[in-house]
Amino acid sequence: MKRSILLTILLLFVFSFVSLANAGTTLTLDKASFLPGPNQKVKVYYTTDHPLFDDAWIGIIPPGVPHGSEIEGDAQNITYVYVEEAKYDSNSQKYVELEVPPTAGNYDIRMYSADHPDNNGIELASTPLHVGMSVPATTTPDITTPETVTPGTTTPDTTTPGTGQNTIPGTTNAPVTIINNSTTINQSTNTTTNNANTNTNISGSTIANSNIASNNKTNQTTTNDNSIKVSQYVSVMVNDQPLQSDVKPFVNADGRTMLPIRAIAEALGADVKWDDATQTATLTLGTRVVEVTLGQNSILVDGVPIPMDTAAASKDGRTVLPLRAVSEAMGADVGWDPATSTVKLNK
């Protein structure tokens, strides 16, 4: 009878002690899963109503270590930190930081009331820690887009399938339709418009039974506009009056002032004719005849060739001539005022 009473008291004492040990103690991690280290840390938030010794600690314990034994946990822990090193977050919650194990696996994070058996160190709480595998490098598979081939043209990099059409290679008899491709090319003044209706049946990875209908309309205009380089725009005075011109006088890359044919003719009081077949301007003033051909580095003065250090050219749809060479050939005087960048023409 006495043995039964003593045993009952002992059991009650043990259960009370265990309940007291685990009462009001919680461990919470900042994340559910972690990658292996290095430099990976887990924040362990904790609360407890149990009295703690100065050397109470929280550590990461390998799986399989028996619970409850501080001596066993101390002997096999991977890493630990004393709770006296705890920090506070912005919400005044206590936490400690532990280095994440370098090997993937499942672990325990456990809290002990002391670090020495003489201080009756016991396990207060535990929570699982999962350390996953490192994330492999992501590899993007190559994606091949079926191409539509039009005879006589370069296949574009991108094809736009018709609405509702299946373009996946390997799909039997899935038509691919391209409707109304319009391409505008602005180079010089070239414009190309292509309207094409293409039906292509793809069987497996082979293009078969390709029927292509194409209506191509090409408008091409070729001019030599803006074929001359402008170095500087200038002013021209004729008998101390400003010259009026729809193309502003300018200095070309050869350092020569250029003016449209009619502006020079009007400034000199000469008649002018243009021969489109030979690209030649003929200026006549009294008995003096001057012929200037586009692109030539010489002019004809009364049939005699006179060399020039620049050539007539085209600018904004106008044929422009070297002002000094032509004016002097017509008997006028030409001067230059560098202070005002002004050409002075006196006839």
GROMACS .gro file of N, CA, C and O in nm, residues 113-226:
model
  456
  113SER      N    1   1.684   2.476  -2.107
  113SER     CA    2   1.681   2.574  -1.998
  113SER      C    3   1.819   2.603  -1.942
  113SER      O    4   1.839   2.705  -1.874
  114ALA      N    5   1.918   2.516  -1.965
  114ALA     CA    6   2.052   2.536  -1.914
  114ALA      C    7   2.150   2.454  -1.995
  114ALA      O    8   2.110   2.367  -2.074
  115ASP      N    9   2.281   2.482  -1.978
  115ASP     CA   10   2.384   2.415  -2.055
  115ASP      C   11   2.467   2.320  -1.967
  115ASP      O   12   2.576   2.283  -2.004
  116HIS      N   13   2.414   2.283  -1.851
  116HIS     CA   14   2.490   2.197  -1.761
  116HIS      C   15   2.395   2.111  -1.680
  116HIS      O   16   2.293   2.161  -1.630
  117PRO      N   17   2.422   1.983  -1.669
  117PRO     CA   18   2.329   1.896  -1.594
  117PRO      C   19   2.313   1.936  -1.448
  117PRO      O   20   2.209   1.911  -1.389
  118ASP      N   21   2.413   1.999  -1.392
  118ASP     CA   22   2.401   2.042  -1.252
  118ASP      C   23   2.294   2.149  -1.236
  118ASP      O   24   2.243   2.171  -1.126
  119ASN      N   25   2.265   2.221  -1.345
  119ASN     CA   26   2.162   2.324  -1.340
  119ASN      C   27   2.026   2.268  -1.381
  119ASN      O   28   1.934   2.345  -1.412
  120ASN      N   29   2.015   2.134  -1.384
  120ASN     CA   30   1.890   2.069  -1.422
  120ASN      C   31   1.843   2.112  -1.561
  120ASN      O   32   1.727   2.145  -1.583
  121GLY      N   33   1.938   2.119  -1.658
  121GLY     CA   34   1.902   2.158  -1.793
  121GLY      C   35   1.804   2.061  -1.856
  121GLY      O   36   1.825   1.939  -1.854
  122ILE      N   37   1.693   2.112  -1.905
  122ILE     CA   38   1.590   2.029  -1.967
  122ILE      C   39   1.549   2.090  -2.102
  122ILE      O   40   1.571   2.209  -2.127
  123GLU      N   41   1.492   2.007  -2.186
  123GLU     CA   42   1.440   2.055  -2.315
  123GLU      C   43   1.305   2.120  -2.292
  123GLU      O   44   1.212   2.057  -2.243
  124LEU      N   45   1.295   2.247  -2.331
  124LEU     CA   46   1.170   2.320  -2.311
  124LEU      C   47   1.076   2.310  -2.430
  124LEU      O   48   0.954   2.308  -2.413
  125ALA      N   49   1.130   2.310  -2.553
  125ALA     CA   50   1.046   2.305  -2.674
  125ALA      C   51   1.133   2.269  -2.793
  125ALA      O   52   1.257   2.282  -2.788
  126SER      N   53   1.069   2.226  -2.901
  126SER     CA   54   1.140   2.198  -3.026
  126SER      C   55   1.049   2.227  -3.144
  126SER      O   56   0.926   2.227  -3.130
  127THR      N   57   1.112   2.253  -3.259
  127THR     CA   58   1.036   2.274  -3.382
  127THR      C   59   1.121   2.223  -3.498
  127THR      O   60   1.245   2.231  -3.493
  128PRO      N   61   1.059   2.167  -3.602
  128PRO     CA   62   1.137   2.111  -3.713
  128PRO      C   63   1.197   2.220  -3.801
  128PRO      O   64   1.143   2.329  -3.818
  129LEU      N   65   1.312   2.189  -3.860
  129LEU     CA   66   1.381   2.276  -3.956
  129LEU      C   67   1.407   2.194  -4.082
  129LEU      O   68   1.470   2.089  -4.076
  130HIS      N   69   1.359   2.245  -4.197
  130HIS     CA   70   1.381   2.176  -4.325
  130HIS      C   71   1.482   2.255  -4.406
  130HIS      O   72   1.466   2.375  -4.430
  131VAL      N   73   1.588   2.187  -4.447
  131VAL     CA   74   1.690   2.247  -4.534
  131VAL      C   75   1.682   2.176  -4.668
  131VAL      O   76   1.708   2.055  -4.678
  132GLY      N   77   1.641   2.249  -4.773
  132GLY     CA   78   1.619   2.188  -4.904
  132GLY      C   79   1.745   2.185  -4.987
  132GLY      O   80   1.851   2.235  -4.949
  133MET      N   81   1.733   2.125  -5.107
  133MET     CA   82   1.844   2.120  -5.201
  133MET      C   83   1.865   2.257  -5.262
  133MET      O   84   1.776   2.340  -5.268
  134SER      N   85   1.987   2.283  -5.307
  134SER     CA   86   2.015   2.408  -5.378
  134SER      C   87   1.931   2.414  -5.504
  134SER      O   88   1.908   2.312  -5.570
  135VAL      N   89   1.887   2.533  -5.538
  135VAL     CA   90   1.805   2.551  -5.657
  135VAL      C   91   1.891   2.536  -5.781
  135VAL      O   92   1.992   2.605  -5.796
  136PRO      N   93   1.860   2.441  -5.871
  136PRO     CA   94   1.942   2.425  -5.991
  136PRO      C   95   1.928   2.544  -6.084
  136PRO      O   96   1.829   2.615  -6.080
  137ALA      N   97   2.030   2.566  -6.168
  137ALA     CA   98   2.025   2.675  -6.266
  137ALA      C   99   1.914   2.647  -6.365
  137ALA      O  100   1.895   2.535  -6.412
  138THR      N  101   1.837   2.751  -6.394
  138THR     CA  102   1.724   2.737  -6.485
  138THR      C  103   1.772   2.739  -6.630
  138THR      O  104   1.845   2.826  -6.670
  139THR      N  105   1.731   2.640  -6.705
  139THR     CA  106   1.767   2.632  -6.847
  139THR      C  107   1.642   2.650  -6.930
  139THR      O  108   1.544   2.578  -6.913
  140THR      N  109   1.645   2.748  -7.017
  140THR     CA  110   1.531   2.774  -7.105
  140THR      C  111   1.545   2.691  -7.231
  140THR      O  112   1.644   2.704  -7.302
  141PRO      N  113   1.449   2.604  -7.259
  141PRO     CA  114   1.461   2.521  -7.380
  141PRO      C  115   1.451   2.604  -7.505
  141PRO      O  116   1.385   2.708  -7.508
  142ASP      N  117   1.521   2.559  -7.611
  142ASP     CA  118   1.511   2.627  -7.740
  142ASP      C  119   1.372   2.607  -7.797
  142ASP      O  120   1.317   2.497  -7.793
  143ILE      N  121   1.316   2.713  -7.850
  143ILE     CA  122   1.184   2.705  -7.910
  143ILE      C  123   1.197   2.738  -8.057
  143ILE      O  124   1.246   2.846  -8.093
  144THR      N  125   1.158   2.649  -8.143
  144THR     CA  126   1.168   2.670  -8.287
  144THR      C  127   1.031   2.707  -8.340
  144THR      O  128   0.934   2.634  -8.320
  145THR      N  129   1.022   2.820  -8.405
  145THR     CA  130   0.896   2.865  -8.463
  145THR      C  131   0.892   2.826  -8.609
  145THR      O  132   0.984   2.853  -8.685
  146PRO      N  133   0.784   2.757  -8.654
  146PRO     CA  134   0.775   2.720  -8.796
  146PRO      C  135   0.782   2.844  -8.883
  146PRO      O  136   0.724   2.946  -8.851
  147GLU      N  137   0.854   2.834  -8.994
  147GLU     CA  138   0.871   2.948  -9.083
  147GLU      C  139   0.789   2.930  -9.209
  147GLU      O  140   0.764   2.817  -9.254
  148THR      N  141   0.744   3.043  -9.267
  148THR     CA  142   0.674   3.042  -9.394
  148THR      C  143   0.768   3.089  -9.502
  148THR      O  144   0.828   3.196  -9.488
  149VAL      N  145   0.787   3.013  -9.607
  149VAL     CA  146   0.883   3.045  -9.711
  149VAL      C  147   0.811   3.096  -9.833
  149VAL      O  148   0.722   3.030  -9.886
  150THR      N  149   0.845   3.218  -9.878
  150THR     CA  150   0.787   3.277  -9.997
  150THR      C  151   0.894   3.282 -10.105
  150THR      O  152   1.001   3.339 -10.082
  151PRO      N  153   0.871   3.222 -10.224
  151PRO     CA  154   0.974   3.219 -10.328
  151PRO      C  155   1.018   3.360 -10.365
  151PRO      O  156   0.938   3.450 -10.378
  152GLY      N  157   1.151   3.376 -10.378
  152GLY     CA  158   1.205   3.502 -10.426
  152GLY      C  159   1.222   3.607 -10.319
  152GLY      O  160   1.258   3.718 -10.348
  153THR      N  161   1.191   3.576 -10.194
  153THR     CA  162   1.207   3.673 -10.086
  153THR      C  163   1.285   3.610  -9.974
  153THR      O  164   1.300   3.489  -9.966
  154THR      N  165   1.335   3.695  -9.884
  154THR     CA  166   1.406   3.648  -9.765
  154THR      C  167   1.305   3.619  -9.656
  154THR      O  168   1.219   3.702  -9.628
  155THR      N  169   1.315   3.503  -9.596
  155THR     CA  170   1.219   3.464  -9.493
  155THR      C  171   1.237   3.550  -9.370
  155THR      O  172   1.346   3.558  -9.317
  156PRO      N  173   1.131   3.618  -9.321
  156PRO     CA  174   1.145   3.699  -9.200
  156PRO      C  175   1.167   3.612  -9.078
  156PRO      O  176   1.130   3.496  -9.077
  157ASP      N  177   1.226   3.673  -8.973
  157ASP     CA  178   1.251   3.599  -8.851
  157ASP      C  179   1.122   3.565  -8.778
  157ASP      O  180   1.113   3.470  -8.704
  158THR      N  181   1.019   3.648  -8.793
  158THR     CA  182   0.896   3.628  -8.717
  158THR      C  183   0.780   3.608  -8.813
  158THR      O  184   0.764   3.683  -8.908
  159THR      N  185   0.698   3.506  -8.791
  159THR     CA  186   0.578   3.484  -8.868
  159THR      C  187   0.458   3.498  -8.777
  159THR      O  188   0.462   3.459  -8.661
  160THR      N  189   0.351   3.560  -8.827
  160THR     CA  190   0.230   3.580  -8.749
  160THR      C  191   0.123   3.485  -8.800
  160THR      O  192   0.074   3.499  -8.911
  161PRO      N  193   0.082   3.383  -8.722
  161PRO     CA  194  -0.019   3.290  -8.768
  161PRO      C  195  -0.155   3.355  -8.773
  161PRO      O  196  -0.183   3.449  -8.698
  162GLY      N  197  -0.243   3.307  -8.861
  162GLY     CA  198  -0.379   3.353  -8.866
  162GLY      C  199  -0.453   3.315  -8.740
  162GLY      O  200  -0.418   3.223  -8.667
  163THR      N  201  -0.558   3.390  -8.708
  163THR     CA  202  -0.633   3.367  -8.585
  163THR      C  203  -0.691   3.226  -8.581
  163THR      O  204  -0.753   3.180  -8.675
  164GLY      N  205  -0.672   3.159  -8.467
  164GLY     CA  206  -0.732   3.028  -8.447
  164GLY      C  207  -0.659   2.915  -8.513
  164GLY      O  208  -0.707   2.803  -8.517
  165GLN      N  209  -0.541   2.936  -8.569
  165GLN     CA  210  -0.469   2.830  -8.638
  165GLN      C  211  -0.370   2.765  -8.545
  165GLN      O  212  -0.310   2.830  -8.462
  166ASN      N  213  -0.350   2.635  -8.563
  166ASN     CA  214  -0.255   2.559  -8.481
  166ASN      C  215  -0.120   2.558  -8.550
  166ASN      O  216  -0.108   2.515  -8.663
  167THR      N  217  -0.018   2.607  -8.480
  167THR     CA  218   0.115   2.614  -8.541
  167THR      C  219   0.214   2.523  -8.472
  167THR      O  220   0.332   2.537  -8.488
  168ILE      N  221   0.168   2.427  -8.391
  168ILE     CA  222   0.260   2.340  -8.317
  168ILE      C  223   0.312   2.232  -8.412
  168ILE      O  224   0.235   2.158  -8.471
  169PRO      N  225   0.448   2.222  -8.427
  169PRO     CA  226   0.503   2.116  -8.513
  169PRO      C  227   0.458   1.979  -8.465
  169PRO      O  228   0.452   1.952  -8.345
  170GLY      N  229   0.430   1.893  -8.558
  170GLY     CA  230   0.389   1.758  -8.522
  170GLY      C  231   0.239   1.739  -8.524
  170GLY      O  232   0.188   1.629  -8.510
  171THR      N  233   0.163   1.849  -8.539
  171THR     CA  234   0.018   1.838  -8.547
  171THR      C  235  -0.022   1.811  -8.691
  171THR      O  236   0.015   1.883  -8.781
  172THR      N  237  -0.096   1.706  -8.714
  172THR     CA  238  -0.128   1.663  -8.851
  172THR      C  239  -0.230   1.758  -8.913
  172THR      O  240  -0.332   1.791  -8.852
  173ASN      N  241  -0.200   1.799  -9.039
  173ASN     CA  242  -0.291   1.879  -9.120
  173ASN      C  243  -0.340   2.004  -9.047
  173ASN      O  244  -0.457   2.040  -9.053
  174ALA      N  245  -0.250   2.070  -8.974
  174ALA     CA  246  -0.287   2.195  -8.909
  174ALA      C  247  -0.246   2.310  -8.999
  174ALA      O  248  -0.129   2.334  -9.018
  175PRO      N  249  -0.341   2.383  -9.064
  175PRO     CA  250  -0.304   2.489  -9.158
  175PRO      C  251  -0.248   2.610  -9.087
  175PRO      O  252  -0.289   2.645  -8.979
  176VAL      N  253  -0.150   2.671  -9.154
  176VAL     CA  254  -0.093   2.796  -9.104
  176VAL      C  255  -0.122   2.901  -9.210
  176VAL      O  256  -0.086   2.884  -9.326
  177THR      N  257  -0.187   3.011  -9.174
  177THR     CA  258  -0.228   3.112  -9.270
  177THR      C  259  -0.167   3.246  -9.235
  177THR      O  260  -0.177   3.290  -9.122
  178ILE      N  261  -0.104   3.309  -9.331
  178ILE     CA  262  -0.052   3.444  -9.314
  178ILE      C  263  -0.126   3.534  -9.411
  178ILE      O  264  -0.128   3.508  -9.531
  179ILE      N  265  -0.194   3.637  -9.359
  179ILE     CA  266  -0.280   3.719  -9.442
  179ILE      C  267  -0.234   3.864  -9.435
  179ILE      O  268  -0.215   3.919  -9.326
  180ASN      N  269  -0.220   3.925  -9.554
  180ASN     CA  270  -0.196   4.068  -9.565
  180ASN      C  271  -0.072   4.112  -9.489
  180ASN      O  272  -0.080   4.186  -9.390
  181ASN      N  273   0.042   4.062  -9.532
  181ASN     CA  274   0.170   4.115  -9.480
  181ASN      C  275   0.199   4.244  -9.553
  181ASN      O  276   0.203   4.246  -9.675
  182SER      N  277   0.218   4.353  -9.481
  182SER     CA  278   0.251   4.481  -9.543
  182SER      C  279   0.387   4.526  -9.494
  182SER      O  280   0.409   4.537  -9.374
  183THR      N  281   0.476   4.553  -9.587
  183THR     CA  282   0.610   4.599  -9.550
  183THR      C  283   0.638   4.731  -9.621
  183THR      O  284   0.621   4.740  -9.742
  184THR      N  285   0.673   4.833  -9.546
  184THR     CA  286   0.708   4.963  -9.604
  184THR      C  287   0.855   4.988  -9.580
  184THR      O  288   0.900   4.985  -9.466
  185ILE      N  289   0.931   5.011  -9.685
  185ILE     CA  290   1.074   5.036  -9.675
  185ILE      C  291   1.099   5.180  -9.716
  185ILE      O  292   1.073   5.218  -9.829
  186ASN      N  293   1.145   5.261  -9.621
  186ASN     CA  294   1.177   5.400  -9.649
  186ASN      C  295   1.327   5.415  -9.661
  186ASN      O  296   1.396   5.435  -9.563
  187GLN      N  297   1.378   5.398  -9.776
  187GLN     CA  298   1.521   5.418  -9.803
  187GLN      C  299   1.529   5.495  -9.933
  187GLN      O  300   1.484   5.446 -10.035
  188SER      N  301   1.588   5.612  -9.930
  188SER     CA  302   1.564   5.712 -10.033
  188SER      C  303   1.413   5.734 -10.035
  188SER      O  304   1.355   5.769  -9.937
  189THR      N  305   1.345   5.702 -10.150
  189THR     CA  306   1.199   5.711 -10.153
  189THR      C  307   1.140   5.582 -10.204
  189THR      O  308   1.048   5.581 -10.284
  190ASN      N  309   1.197   5.468 -10.162
  190ASN     CA  310   1.150   5.339 -10.208
  190ASN      C  311   1.038   5.290 -10.117
  190ASN      O  312   1.050   5.289  -9.996
  191THR      N  313   0.926   5.249 -10.176
  191THR     CA  314   0.815   5.195 -10.100
  191THR      C  315   0.773   5.063 -10.161
  191THR      O  316   0.747   5.055 -10.281
  192THR      N  317   0.767   4.959 -10.080
  192THR     CA  318   0.726   4.827 -10.127
  192THR      C  319   0.610   4.777 -10.044
  192THR      O  320   0.615   4.780  -9.921
  193THR      N  321   0.502   4.738 -10.108
  193THR     CA  322   0.386   4.683 -10.037
  193THR      C  323   0.362   4.542 -10.086
  193THR      O  324   0.348   4.518 -10.205
  194ASN      N  325   0.360   4.446  -9.993
  194ASN     CA  326   0.336   4.305 -10.026
  194ASN      C  327   0.206   4.260  -9.961
  194ASN      O  328   0.188   4.275  -9.841
  195ASN      N  329   0.116   4.209 -10.041
  195ASN     CA  330  -0.005   4.145  -9.989
  195ASN      C  331   0.002   3.999 -10.028
  195ASN      O  332   0.000   3.965 -10.146
  196ALA      N  333   0.011   3.911  -9.930
  196ALA     CA  334   0.029   3.770  -9.960
  196ALA      C  335  -0.069   3.685  -9.881
  196ALA      O  336  -0.092   3.708  -9.762
  197ASN      N  337  -0.131   3.591  -9.947
  197ASN     CA  338  -0.212   3.490  -9.882
  197ASN      C  339  -0.141   3.357  -9.896
  197ASN      O  340  -0.116   3.311 -10.006
  198THR      N  341  -0.104   3.297  -9.784
  198THR     CA  342  -0.026   3.174  -9.786
  198THR      C  343  -0.096   3.066  -9.706
  198THR      O  344  -0.129   3.087  -9.589
  199ASN      N  345  -0.121   2.953  -9.767
  199ASN     CA  346  -0.176   2.837  -9.697
  199ASN      C  347  -0.072   2.728  -9.697
  199ASN      O  348  -0.024   2.686  -9.802
  200THR      N  349  -0.034   2.680  -9.578
  200THR     CA  350   0.068   2.577  -9.566
  200THR      C  351   0.017   2.467  -9.475
  200THR      O  352  -0.027   2.494  -9.363
  201ASN      N  353   0.022   2.343  -9.522
  201ASN     CA  354  -0.013   2.230  -9.437
  201ASN      C  355   0.113   2.168  -9.381
  201ASN      O  356   0.207   2.138  -9.455
  202ILE      N  357   0.116   2.149  -9.249
  202ILE     CA  358   0.234   2.092  -9.184
  202ILE      C  359   0.198   1.951  -9.134
  202ILE      O  360   0.107   1.934  -9.056
  203SER      N  361   0.271   1.853  -9.181
  203SER     CA  362   0.250   1.715  -9.137
  203SER      C  363   0.379   1.668  -9.071
  203SER      O  364   0.483   1.661  -9.134
  204GLY      N  365   0.367   1.637  -8.941
  204GLY     CA  366   0.488   1.604  -8.866
  204GLY      C  367   0.576   1.727  -8.861
  204GLY      O  368   0.533   1.833  -8.824
  205SER      N  369   0.700   1.715  -8.901
  205SER     CA  370   0.791   1.830  -8.905
  205SER      C  371   0.822   1.867  -9.050
  205SER      O  372   0.918   1.934  -9.078
  206THR      N  373   0.742   1.822  -9.148
  206THR     CA  374   0.769   1.845  -9.289
  206THR      C  375   0.664   1.938  -9.346
  206THR      O  376   0.544   1.922  -9.321
  207ILE      N  377   0.706   2.039  -9.421
  207ILE     CA  378   0.612   2.129  -9.488
  207ILE      C  379   0.578   2.069  -9.624
  207ILE      O  380   0.665   2.040  -9.705
  208ALA      N  381   0.452   2.048  -9.645
  208ALA     CA  382   0.408   1.987  -9.770
  208ALA      C  383   0.289   2.065  -9.826
  208ALA      O  384   0.218   2.135  -9.755
  209ASN      N  385   0.263   2.046  -9.958
  209ASN     CA  386   0.148   2.104 -10.024
  209ASN      C  387   0.138   2.254 -10.001
  209ASN      O  388   0.040   2.306  -9.950
  210SER      N  389   0.244   2.327 -10.032
  210SER     CA  390   0.248   2.470 -10.007
  210SER      C  391   0.193   2.544 -10.129
  210SER      O  392   0.246   2.532 -10.238
  211ASN      N  393   0.083   2.618 -10.108
  211ASN     CA  394   0.023   2.697 -10.214
  211ASN      C  395   0.035   2.843 -10.175
  211ASN      O  396  -0.017   2.885 -10.073
  212ILE      N  397   0.105   2.921 -10.256
  212ILE     CA  398   0.133   3.060 -10.221
  212ILE      C  399   0.081   3.150 -10.332
  212ILE      O  400   0.113   3.131 -10.449
  213ALA      N  401  -0.004   3.245 -10.290
  213ALA     CA  402  -0.053   3.346 -10.384
  213ALA      C  403   0.000   3.480 -10.340
  213ALA      O  404  -0.017   3.518 -10.224
  214SER      N  405   0.064   3.554 -10.425
  214SER     CA  406   0.128   3.679 -10.384
  214SER      C  407   0.097   3.789 -10.484
  214SER      O  408   0.106   3.768 -10.605
  215ASN      N  409   0.054   3.903 -10.431
  215ASN     CA  410   0.034   4.021 -10.514
  215ASN      C  411   0.133   4.125 -10.467
  215ASN      O  412   0.122   4.175 -10.355
  216ASN      N  413   0.230   4.155 -10.547
  216ASN     CA  414   0.334   4.250 -10.508
  216ASN      C  415   0.321   4.377 -10.591
  216ASN      O  416   0.308   4.372 -10.712
  217LYS      N  417   0.322   4.490 -10.522
  217LYS     CA  418   0.316   4.619 -10.590
  217LYS      C  419   0.435   4.701 -10.544
  217LYS      O  420   0.453   4.722 -10.424
  218THR      N  421   0.516   4.744 -10.635
  218THR     CA  422   0.637   4.819 -10.599
  218THR      C  423   0.637   4.952 -10.669
  218THR      O  424   0.624   4.959 -10.792
  219ASN      N  425   0.648   5.058 -10.592
  219ASN     CA  426   0.664   5.192 -10.647
  219ASN      C  427   0.803   5.240 -10.608
  219ASN      O  428   0.835   5.244 -10.490
  220GLN      N  429   0.883   5.277 -10.701
  220GLN     CA  430   1.021   5.319 -10.672
  220GLN      C  431   1.050   5.451 -10.739
  220GLN      O  432   1.026   5.467 -10.859
  221THR      N  433   1.096   5.545 -10.662
  221THR     CA  434   1.138   5.674 -10.715
  221THR      C  435   1.280   5.699 -10.671
  221THR      O  436   1.309   5.689 -10.551
  222THR      N  437   1.366   5.726 -10.763
  222THR     CA  438   1.507   5.748 -10.729
  222THR      C  439   1.545   5.891 -10.763
  222THR      O  440   1.527   5.936 -10.876
  223THR      N  441   1.594   5.964 -10.662
  223THR     CA  442   1.642   6.100 -10.685
  223THR      C  443   1.777   6.115 -10.617
  223THR      O  444   1.819   6.029 -10.539
  224ASN      N  445   1.841   6.225 -10.645
  224ASN     CA  446   1.969   6.254 -10.582
  224ASN      C  447   1.959   6.364 -10.479
  224ASN      O  448   2.054   6.436 -10.451
  225ASP      N  449   1.835   6.383 -10.422
  225ASP     CA  450   1.818   6.488 -10.323
  225ASP      C  451   1.912   6.468 -10.206
  225ASP      O  452   1.939   6.356 -10.163
  226ASN      N  453   1.954   6.580 -10.151
  226ASN     CA  454   2.041   6.578 -10.033
  226ASN      C  455   2.169   6.500 -10.055
  226ASN      O  456   2.223   6.440  -9.963
   0.00000   0.00000   0.00000
